[in-house]
CSV table of C-alpha atoms in Angstrom, one decimal:
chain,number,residue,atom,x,y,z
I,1,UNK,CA,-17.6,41.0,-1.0
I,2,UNK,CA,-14.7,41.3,1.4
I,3,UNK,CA,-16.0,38.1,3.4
I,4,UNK,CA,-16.3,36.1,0.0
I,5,UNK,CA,-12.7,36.8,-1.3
I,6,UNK,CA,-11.4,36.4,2.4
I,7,UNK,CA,-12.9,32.8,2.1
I,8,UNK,CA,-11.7,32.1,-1.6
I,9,UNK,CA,-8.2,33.0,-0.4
I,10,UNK,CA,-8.9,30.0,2.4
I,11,UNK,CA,-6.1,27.2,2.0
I,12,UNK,CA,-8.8,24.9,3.2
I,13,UNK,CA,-11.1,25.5,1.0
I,14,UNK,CA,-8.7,25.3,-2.3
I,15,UNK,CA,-7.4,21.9,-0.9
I,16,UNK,CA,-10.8,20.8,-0.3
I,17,UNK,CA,-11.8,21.6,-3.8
I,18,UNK,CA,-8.5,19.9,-4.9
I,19,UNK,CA,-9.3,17.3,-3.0
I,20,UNK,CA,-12.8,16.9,-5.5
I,21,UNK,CA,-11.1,17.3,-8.0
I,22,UNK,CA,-8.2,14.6,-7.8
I,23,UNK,CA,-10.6,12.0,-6.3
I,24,UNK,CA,-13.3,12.5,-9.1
I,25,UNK,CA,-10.7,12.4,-11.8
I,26,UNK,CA,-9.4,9.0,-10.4
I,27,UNK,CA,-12.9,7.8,-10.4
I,28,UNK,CA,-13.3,9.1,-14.1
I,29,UNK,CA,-10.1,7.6,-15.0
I,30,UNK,CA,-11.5,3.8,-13.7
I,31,UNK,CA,-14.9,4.3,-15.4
I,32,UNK,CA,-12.6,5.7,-18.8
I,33,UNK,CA,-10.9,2.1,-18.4
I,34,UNK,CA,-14.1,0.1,-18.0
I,35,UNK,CA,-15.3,1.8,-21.2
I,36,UNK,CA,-12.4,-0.1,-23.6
I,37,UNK,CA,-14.7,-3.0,-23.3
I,38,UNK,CA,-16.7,-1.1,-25.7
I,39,UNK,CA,-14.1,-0.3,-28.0
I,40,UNK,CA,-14.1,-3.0,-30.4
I,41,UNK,CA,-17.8,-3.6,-30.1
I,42,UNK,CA,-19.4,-0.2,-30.5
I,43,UNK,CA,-16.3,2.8,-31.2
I,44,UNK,CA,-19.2,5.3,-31.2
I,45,UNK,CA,-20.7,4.5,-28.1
I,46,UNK,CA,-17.3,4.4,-26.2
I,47,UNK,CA,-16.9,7.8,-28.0
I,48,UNK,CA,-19.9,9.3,-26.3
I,49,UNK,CA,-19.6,7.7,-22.7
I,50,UNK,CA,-16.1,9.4,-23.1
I,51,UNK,CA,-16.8,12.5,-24.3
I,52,UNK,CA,-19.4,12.9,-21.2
I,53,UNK,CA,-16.4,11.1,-18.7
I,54,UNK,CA,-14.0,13.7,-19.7
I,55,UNK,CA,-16.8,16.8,-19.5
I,56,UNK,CA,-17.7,15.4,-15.9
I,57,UNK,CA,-13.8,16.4,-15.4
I,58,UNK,CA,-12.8,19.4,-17.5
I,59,UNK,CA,-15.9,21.7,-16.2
I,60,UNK,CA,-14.6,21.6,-12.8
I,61,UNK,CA,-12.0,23.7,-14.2
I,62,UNK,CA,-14.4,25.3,-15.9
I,63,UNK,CA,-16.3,26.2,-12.8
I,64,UNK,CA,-13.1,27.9,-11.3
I,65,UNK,CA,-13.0,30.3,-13.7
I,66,UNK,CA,-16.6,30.8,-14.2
I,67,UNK,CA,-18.0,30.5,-11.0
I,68,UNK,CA,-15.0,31.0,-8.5
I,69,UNK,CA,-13.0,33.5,-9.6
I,70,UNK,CA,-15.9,34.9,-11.9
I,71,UNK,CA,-13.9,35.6,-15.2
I,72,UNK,CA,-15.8,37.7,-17.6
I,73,UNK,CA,-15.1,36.5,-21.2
I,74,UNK,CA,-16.2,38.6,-24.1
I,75,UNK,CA,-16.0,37.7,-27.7
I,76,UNK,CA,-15.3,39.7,-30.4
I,77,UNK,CA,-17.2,38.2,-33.7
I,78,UNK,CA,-20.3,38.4,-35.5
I,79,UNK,CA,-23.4,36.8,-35.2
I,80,UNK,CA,-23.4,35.0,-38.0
I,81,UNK,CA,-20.2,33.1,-36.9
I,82,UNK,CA,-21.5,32.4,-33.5
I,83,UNK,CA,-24.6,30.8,-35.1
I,84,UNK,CA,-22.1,28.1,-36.1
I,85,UNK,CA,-20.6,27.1,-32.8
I,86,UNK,CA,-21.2,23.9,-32.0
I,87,UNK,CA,-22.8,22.8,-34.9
I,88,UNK,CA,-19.7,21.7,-36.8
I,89,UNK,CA,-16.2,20.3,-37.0
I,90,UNK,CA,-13.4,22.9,-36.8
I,91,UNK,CA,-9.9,23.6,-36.0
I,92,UNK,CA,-8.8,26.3,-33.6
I,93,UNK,CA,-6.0,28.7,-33.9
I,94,UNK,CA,-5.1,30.0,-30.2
I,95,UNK,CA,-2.2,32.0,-29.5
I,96,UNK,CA,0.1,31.0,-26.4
I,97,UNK,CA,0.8,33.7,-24.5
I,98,UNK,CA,-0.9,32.9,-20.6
I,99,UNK,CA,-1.0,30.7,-18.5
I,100,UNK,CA,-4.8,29.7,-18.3
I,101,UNK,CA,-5.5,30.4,-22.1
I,102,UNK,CA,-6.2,27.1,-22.5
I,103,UNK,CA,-8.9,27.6,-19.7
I,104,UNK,CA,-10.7,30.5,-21.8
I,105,UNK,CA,-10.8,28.3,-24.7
I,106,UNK,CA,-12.4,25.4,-22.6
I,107,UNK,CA,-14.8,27.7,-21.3
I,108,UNK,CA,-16.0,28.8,-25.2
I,109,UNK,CA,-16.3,25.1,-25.5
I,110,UNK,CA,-18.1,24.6,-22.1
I,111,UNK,CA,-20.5,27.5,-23.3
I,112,UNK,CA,-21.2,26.2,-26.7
I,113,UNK,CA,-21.5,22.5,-25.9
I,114,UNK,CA,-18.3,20.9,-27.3
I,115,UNK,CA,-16.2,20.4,-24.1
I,116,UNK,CA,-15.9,16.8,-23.8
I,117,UNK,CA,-15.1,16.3,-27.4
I,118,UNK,CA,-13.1,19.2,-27.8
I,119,UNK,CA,-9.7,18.0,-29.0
I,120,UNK,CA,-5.9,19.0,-29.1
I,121,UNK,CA,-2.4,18.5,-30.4
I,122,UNK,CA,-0.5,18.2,-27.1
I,123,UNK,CA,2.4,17.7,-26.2
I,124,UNK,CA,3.9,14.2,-25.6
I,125,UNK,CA,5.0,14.7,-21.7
I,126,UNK,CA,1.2,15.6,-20.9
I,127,UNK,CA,1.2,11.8,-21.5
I,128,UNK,CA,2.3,10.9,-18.0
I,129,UNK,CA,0.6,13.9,-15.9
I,130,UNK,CA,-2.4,12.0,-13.8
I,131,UNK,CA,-5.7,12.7,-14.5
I,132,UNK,CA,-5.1,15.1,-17.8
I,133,UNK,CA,-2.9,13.1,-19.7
I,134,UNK,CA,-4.8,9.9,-18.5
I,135,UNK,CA,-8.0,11.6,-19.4
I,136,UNK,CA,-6.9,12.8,-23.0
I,137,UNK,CA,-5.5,9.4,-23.8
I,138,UNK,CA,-9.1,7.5,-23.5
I,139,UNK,CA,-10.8,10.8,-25.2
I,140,UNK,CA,-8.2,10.3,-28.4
I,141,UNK,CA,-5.9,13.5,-28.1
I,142,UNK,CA,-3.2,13.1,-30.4
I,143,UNK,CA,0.3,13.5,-28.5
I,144,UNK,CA,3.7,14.2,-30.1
I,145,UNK,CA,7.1,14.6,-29.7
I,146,UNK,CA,7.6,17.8,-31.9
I,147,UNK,CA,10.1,16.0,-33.3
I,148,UNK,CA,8.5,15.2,-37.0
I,149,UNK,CA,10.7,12.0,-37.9
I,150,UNK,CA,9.2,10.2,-34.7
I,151,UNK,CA,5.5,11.7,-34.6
I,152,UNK,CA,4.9,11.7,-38.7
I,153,UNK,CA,3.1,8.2,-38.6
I,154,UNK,CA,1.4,8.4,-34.8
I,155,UNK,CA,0.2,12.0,-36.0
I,156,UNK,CA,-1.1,10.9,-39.4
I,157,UNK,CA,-2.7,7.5,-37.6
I,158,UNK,CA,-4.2,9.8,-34.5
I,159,UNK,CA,-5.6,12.6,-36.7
I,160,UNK,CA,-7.3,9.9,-39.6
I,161,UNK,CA,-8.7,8.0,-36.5
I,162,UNK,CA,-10.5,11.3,-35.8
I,163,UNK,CA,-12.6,11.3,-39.5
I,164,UNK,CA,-15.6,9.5,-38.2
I,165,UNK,CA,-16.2,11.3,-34.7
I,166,UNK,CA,-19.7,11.4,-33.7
I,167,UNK,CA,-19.4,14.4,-31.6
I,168,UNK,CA,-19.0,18.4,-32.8
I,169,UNK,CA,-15.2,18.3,-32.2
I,170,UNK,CA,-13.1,21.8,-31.7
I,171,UNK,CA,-9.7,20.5,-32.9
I,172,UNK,CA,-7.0,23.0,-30.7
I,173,UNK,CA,-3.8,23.7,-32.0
I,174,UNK,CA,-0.9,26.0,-30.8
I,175,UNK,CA,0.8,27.0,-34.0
I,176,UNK,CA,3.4,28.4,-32.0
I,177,UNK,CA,4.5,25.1,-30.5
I,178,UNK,CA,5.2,26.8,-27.3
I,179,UNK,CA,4.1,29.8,-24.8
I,180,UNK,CA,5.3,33.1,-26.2
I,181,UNK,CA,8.4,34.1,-23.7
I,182,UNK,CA,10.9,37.6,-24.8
I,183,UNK,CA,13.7,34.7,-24.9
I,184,UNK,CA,12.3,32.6,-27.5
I,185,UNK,CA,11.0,35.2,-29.3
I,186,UNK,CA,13.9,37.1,-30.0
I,187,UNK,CA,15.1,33.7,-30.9
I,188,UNK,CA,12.2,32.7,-33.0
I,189,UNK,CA,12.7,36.0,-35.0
I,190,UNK,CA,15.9,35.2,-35.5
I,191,UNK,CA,14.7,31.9,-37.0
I,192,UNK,CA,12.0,34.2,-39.3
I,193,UNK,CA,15.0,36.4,-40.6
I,194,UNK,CA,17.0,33.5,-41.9
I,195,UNK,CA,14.4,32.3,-43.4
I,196,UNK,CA,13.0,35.5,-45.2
I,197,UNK,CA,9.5,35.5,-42.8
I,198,UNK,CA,8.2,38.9,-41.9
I,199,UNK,CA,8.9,39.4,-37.9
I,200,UNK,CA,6.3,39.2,-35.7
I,201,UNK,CA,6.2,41.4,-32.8
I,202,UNK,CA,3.5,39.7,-30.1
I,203,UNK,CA,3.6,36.3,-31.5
I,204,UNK,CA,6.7,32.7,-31.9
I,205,UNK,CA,6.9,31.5,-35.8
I,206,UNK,CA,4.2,29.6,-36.5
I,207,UNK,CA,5.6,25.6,-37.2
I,208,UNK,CA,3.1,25.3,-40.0
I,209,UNK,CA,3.4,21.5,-40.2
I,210,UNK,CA,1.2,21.0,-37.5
I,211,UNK,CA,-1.4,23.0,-38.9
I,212,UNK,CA,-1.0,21.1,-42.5
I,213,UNK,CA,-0.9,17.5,-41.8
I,214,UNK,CA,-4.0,18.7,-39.4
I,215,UNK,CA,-5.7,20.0,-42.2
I,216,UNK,CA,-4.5,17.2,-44.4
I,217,UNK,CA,-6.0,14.5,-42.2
I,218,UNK,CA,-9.2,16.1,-41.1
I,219,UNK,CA,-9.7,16.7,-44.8
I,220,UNK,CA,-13.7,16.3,-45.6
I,221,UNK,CA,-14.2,16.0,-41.7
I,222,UNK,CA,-13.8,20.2,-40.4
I,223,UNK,CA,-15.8,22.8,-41.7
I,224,UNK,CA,-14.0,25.6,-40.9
I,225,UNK,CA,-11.0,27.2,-38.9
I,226,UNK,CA,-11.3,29.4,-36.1
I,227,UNK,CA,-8.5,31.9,-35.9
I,228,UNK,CA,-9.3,32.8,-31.7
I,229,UNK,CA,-7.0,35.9,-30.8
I,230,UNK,CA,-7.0,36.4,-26.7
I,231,UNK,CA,-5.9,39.3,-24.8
I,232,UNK,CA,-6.5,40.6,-21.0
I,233,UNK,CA,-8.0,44.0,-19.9
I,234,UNK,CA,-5.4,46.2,-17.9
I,235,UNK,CA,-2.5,44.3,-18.8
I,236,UNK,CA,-3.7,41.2,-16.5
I,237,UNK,CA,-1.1,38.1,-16.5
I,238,UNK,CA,-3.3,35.7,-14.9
I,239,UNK,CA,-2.2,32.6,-13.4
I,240,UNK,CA,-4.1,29.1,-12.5
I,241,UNK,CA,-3.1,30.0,-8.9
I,242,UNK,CA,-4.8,33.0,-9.3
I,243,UNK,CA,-8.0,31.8,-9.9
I,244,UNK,CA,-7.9,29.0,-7.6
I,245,UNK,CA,-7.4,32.4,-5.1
I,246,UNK,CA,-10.6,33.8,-6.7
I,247,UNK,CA,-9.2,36.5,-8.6
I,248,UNK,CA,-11.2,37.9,-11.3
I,249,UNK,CA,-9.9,38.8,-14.7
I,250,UNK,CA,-11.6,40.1,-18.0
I,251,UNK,CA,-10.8,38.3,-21.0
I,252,UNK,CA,-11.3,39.2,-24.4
I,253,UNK,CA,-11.1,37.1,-27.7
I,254,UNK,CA,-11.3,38.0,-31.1
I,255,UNK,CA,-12.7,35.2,-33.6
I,256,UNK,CA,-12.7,35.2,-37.0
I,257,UNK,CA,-14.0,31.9,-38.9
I,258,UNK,CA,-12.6,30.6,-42.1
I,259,UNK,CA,-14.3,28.1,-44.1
I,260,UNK,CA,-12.0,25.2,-45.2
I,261,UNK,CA,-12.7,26.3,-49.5
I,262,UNK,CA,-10.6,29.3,-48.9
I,263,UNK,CA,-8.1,27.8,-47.3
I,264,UNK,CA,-5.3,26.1,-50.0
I,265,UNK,CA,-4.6,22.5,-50.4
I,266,UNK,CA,-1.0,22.7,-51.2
I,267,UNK,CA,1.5,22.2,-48.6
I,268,UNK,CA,3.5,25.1,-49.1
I,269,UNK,CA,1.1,27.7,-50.0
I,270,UNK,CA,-1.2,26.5,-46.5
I,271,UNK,CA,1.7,27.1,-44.9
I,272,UNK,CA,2.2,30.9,-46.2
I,273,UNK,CA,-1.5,31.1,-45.3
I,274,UNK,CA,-0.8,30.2,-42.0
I,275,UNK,CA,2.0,32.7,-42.1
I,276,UNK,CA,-0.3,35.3,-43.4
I,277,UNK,CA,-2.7,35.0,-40.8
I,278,UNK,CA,-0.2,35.2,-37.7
I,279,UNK,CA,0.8,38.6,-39.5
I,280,UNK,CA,-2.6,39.4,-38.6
I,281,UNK,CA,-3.0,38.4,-35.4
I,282,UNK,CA,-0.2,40.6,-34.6
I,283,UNK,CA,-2.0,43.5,-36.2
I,284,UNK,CA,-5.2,42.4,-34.2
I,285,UNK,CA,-2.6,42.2,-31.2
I,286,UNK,CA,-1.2,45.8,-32.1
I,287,UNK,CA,-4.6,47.2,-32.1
I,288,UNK,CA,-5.8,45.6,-28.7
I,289,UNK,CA,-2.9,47.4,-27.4
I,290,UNK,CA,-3.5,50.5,-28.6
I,291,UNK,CA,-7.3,50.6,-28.1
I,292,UNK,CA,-7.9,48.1,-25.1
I,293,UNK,CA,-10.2,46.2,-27.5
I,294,UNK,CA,-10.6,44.1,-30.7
I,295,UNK,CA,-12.2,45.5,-33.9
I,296,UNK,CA,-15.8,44.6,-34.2
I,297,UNK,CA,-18.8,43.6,-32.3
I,298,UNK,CA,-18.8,42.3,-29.2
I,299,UNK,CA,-20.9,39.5,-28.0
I,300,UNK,CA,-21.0,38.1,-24.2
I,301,UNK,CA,-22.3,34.2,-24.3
I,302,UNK,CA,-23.8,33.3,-20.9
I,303,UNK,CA,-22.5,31.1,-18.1
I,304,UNK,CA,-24.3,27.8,-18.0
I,305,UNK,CA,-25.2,26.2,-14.7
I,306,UNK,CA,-24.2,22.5,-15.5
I,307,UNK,CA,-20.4,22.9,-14.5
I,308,UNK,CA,-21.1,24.4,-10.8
I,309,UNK,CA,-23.7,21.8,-10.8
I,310,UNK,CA,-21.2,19.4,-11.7
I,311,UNK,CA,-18.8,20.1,-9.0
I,312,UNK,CA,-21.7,20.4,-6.3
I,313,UNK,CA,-22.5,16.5,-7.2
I,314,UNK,CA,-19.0,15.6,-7.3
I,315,UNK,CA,-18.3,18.1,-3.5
I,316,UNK,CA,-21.8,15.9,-1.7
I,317,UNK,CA,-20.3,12.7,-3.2
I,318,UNK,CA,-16.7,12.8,-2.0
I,319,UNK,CA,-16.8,15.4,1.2
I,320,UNK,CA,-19.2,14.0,3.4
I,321,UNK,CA,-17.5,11.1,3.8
I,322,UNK,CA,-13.8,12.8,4.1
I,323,UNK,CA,-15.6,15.4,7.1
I,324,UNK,CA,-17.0,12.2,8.8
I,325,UNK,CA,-13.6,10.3,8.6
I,326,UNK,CA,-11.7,13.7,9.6
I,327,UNK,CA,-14.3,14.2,12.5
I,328,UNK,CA,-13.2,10.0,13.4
I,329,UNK,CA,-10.2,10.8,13.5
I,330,UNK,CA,-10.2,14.5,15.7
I,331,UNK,CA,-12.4,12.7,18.5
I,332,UNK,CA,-10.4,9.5,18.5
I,333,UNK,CA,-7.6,11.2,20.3
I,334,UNK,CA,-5.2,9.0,18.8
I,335,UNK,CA,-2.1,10.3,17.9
I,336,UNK,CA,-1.2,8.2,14.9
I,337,UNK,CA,-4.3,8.6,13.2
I,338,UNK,CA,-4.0,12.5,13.7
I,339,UNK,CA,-0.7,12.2,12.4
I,340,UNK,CA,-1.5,10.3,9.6
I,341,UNK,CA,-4.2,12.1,8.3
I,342,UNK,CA,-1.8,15.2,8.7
I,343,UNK,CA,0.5,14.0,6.1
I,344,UNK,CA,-2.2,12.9,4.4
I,345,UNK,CA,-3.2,16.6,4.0
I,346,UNK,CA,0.2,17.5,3.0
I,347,UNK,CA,0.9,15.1,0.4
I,348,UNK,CA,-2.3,16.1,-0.9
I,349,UNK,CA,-1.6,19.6,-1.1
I,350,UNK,CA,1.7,19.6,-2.7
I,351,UNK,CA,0.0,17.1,-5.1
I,352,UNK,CA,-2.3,20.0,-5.9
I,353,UNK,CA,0.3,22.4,-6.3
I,354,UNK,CA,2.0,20.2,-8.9
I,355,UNK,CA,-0.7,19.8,-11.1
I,356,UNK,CA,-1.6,23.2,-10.6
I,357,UNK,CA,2.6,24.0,-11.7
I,358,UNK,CA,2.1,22.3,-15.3
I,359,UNK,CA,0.1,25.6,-16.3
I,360,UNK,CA,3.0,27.6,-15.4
I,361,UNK,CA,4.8,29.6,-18.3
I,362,UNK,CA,8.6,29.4,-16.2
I,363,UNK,CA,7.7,25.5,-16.1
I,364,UNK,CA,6.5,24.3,-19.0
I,365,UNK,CA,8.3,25.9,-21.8
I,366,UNK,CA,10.5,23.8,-24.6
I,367,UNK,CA,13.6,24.2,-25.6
I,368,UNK,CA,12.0,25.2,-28.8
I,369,UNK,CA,13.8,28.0,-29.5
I,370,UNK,CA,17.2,27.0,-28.7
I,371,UNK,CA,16.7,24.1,-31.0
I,372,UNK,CA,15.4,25.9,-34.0
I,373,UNK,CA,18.7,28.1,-33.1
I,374,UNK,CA,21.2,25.5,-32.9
I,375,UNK,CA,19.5,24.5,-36.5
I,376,UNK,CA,20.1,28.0,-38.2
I,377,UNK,CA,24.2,27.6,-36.8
């Protein structure tokens, strides 16, 4: 065991699998291209070339924290609710608080089948990041400005686009609008006392308009809402750097599902629904704390082998020919090419480290909070 984390920990290694991973997504990213050919002859058949383009990509990921840094994910649900997965539209409620939560929820989706069509609200920056913002822009995500004025009609357009999707689609939102920090919460419930909201002690104020036009839009299209809670054993904080070191954490997640006929149609009173149910997240929250676990029964869905199979394909594709060029390039003695292919490695690496930096809570927060502030002075 010591061996195996000695060789996760390897720089080589990680760049080598970065190196996949960038390389594959470029080639994804041509193929996604191709593909708008089909657009305006076949829109479902672009949808599902798409929707398998974008798995192809996503489950590398995946494979990190599956297969790499062997993550343990346990859900807390009932059977009856996990009969469902997969088998229908829905909208998912995730809280923001770590840094790879959005990796746990891909890895439900991985696990369930819905990866590649698995959909989200994101923010507008994401836009210009290679490879995931190029990649969401071909699969549909809907990208805003969180600035309603601007994003009311490319939302409304976006989310009505979605109405016919062929695929199961698990619609992501973060209610909270950012990742949960002690600044902007104090903030936020600052926000929540002006405006006669009970406080919240683990989660921001939801911005419910999000969630409503969501609803609004996907009216007759999604089923249900998944209210996903997540939480670490031991206090873990993990990190993407962490599991690209192959550190293992134990996440838990609470699901509750609610069908869309219980859920109001009226702006306002959705939004004190949503409002209600963040109240009990934080009492789900409060009792994880206490107890180390969520109420209920616990179920433990197994790892499939098609994402390490996945990146295996992708690894025989693209590294044989990079070892034989390296190996060119070591017994040709020359010292421009050894040079060359030095920097080479560098650039690549701190490429790596960039993307791997757009996960990070100290780097990608808004200036959410200050704004609703300024707002309330």
């Amino acid at each position: 065991m010591a061996l195996l984390a000695y060789l996760k920990s390897l720089f080589i290694l990680q760049l080598l699998m970065g190196f996949v991973f960038v390389v594959s997504g470029l080639i994804i990213n041509f193929i996604q291209l191709c593909t708008c050919i089909l657009w305006p002859i076949n829109k479902q058949l672009y949808r599902s070339i798409n929707c398998r383009l974008s798995y192809s990509l996503w489950s590398q990921l995946v494979m990190l924290l599956e297969w790499w840094s062997g993550t343990e994910c346990t859900l807390y649900t009932d059977q009856a609710t996990v009969d469902k997965f997969g088998k229908e539209h829905v909208i998912i409620i995730l809280n923001h608080n770590f840094e790879i939560d959005f990796l746990c929820g891909w890895t439900m989706c991985e696990r369930y089948g819905v990866l590649g069509s698995s959909k989200v609200l994101a923010k507008h920056e994401l836009l210009k990041v290679p490879l995931i913002g190029w990649t969401w822009y071909f699969l549909e995500i809907v990208f805003c400005k969180r600035k309603w004025e601007e994003d009311r009609k490319t939302v409304f357009k976006g989310l009505s686009r979605l109405k016919d999707y062929p695929e199961c689609m698990w619609f992501l939102l973060y209610c909270e609008g950012t990742r949960f920090t002690e600044t902007k919460h104090e903030i936020s419930m600052q926000v929540a006392e002006s405006k006669g909201l009970p406080k919240l002690k683990y989660h921001l104020l939801p911005r419910t308009k999000g969630f409503t036009t969501t609803m609004q839009c996907l009216k007759g299209t999604v089923k249900a809402v998944y209210d996903v809670t997540l939480n670490f054993k031991d206090n873990q904080s993990p990190t993407l750097l962490g599991i690209v070191n192959g550190k293992k954490y134990k996440a838990d997640m609470s699901i509750r599902r609610f069908p869309v006929e219980d859920i109001p149609d009226d702006e306002q009173e959705c939004a004190n629904w949503l409002h209600k149910l963040y109240q009990e997240k934080d009492a789900l929250q409060e009792h994880y704390n206490k107890e180390s676990k969520f109420p209920g029964p616990t179920i433990i869905p197994h790892r499939r082998p098609w994402t390490l199979l996945n990146f295996l394909f992708w690894a025989t594709l693209l590294l044989s020919p990079l070892i034989n060029f390296a190996c060119g390039v070591a017994v040709s003695g020359s010292p421009l090419l050894i040079i060359g292919f030095i920097l080479f490695l560098i650039i690549a690496s701190i490429a790596i480290r960039r993307l791997i930096g757009v996960t990070e809570v100290k780097k990608t927060g808004s200036s959410y909070g200050n704004q609703e502030s300024k707002k309330q002075n």
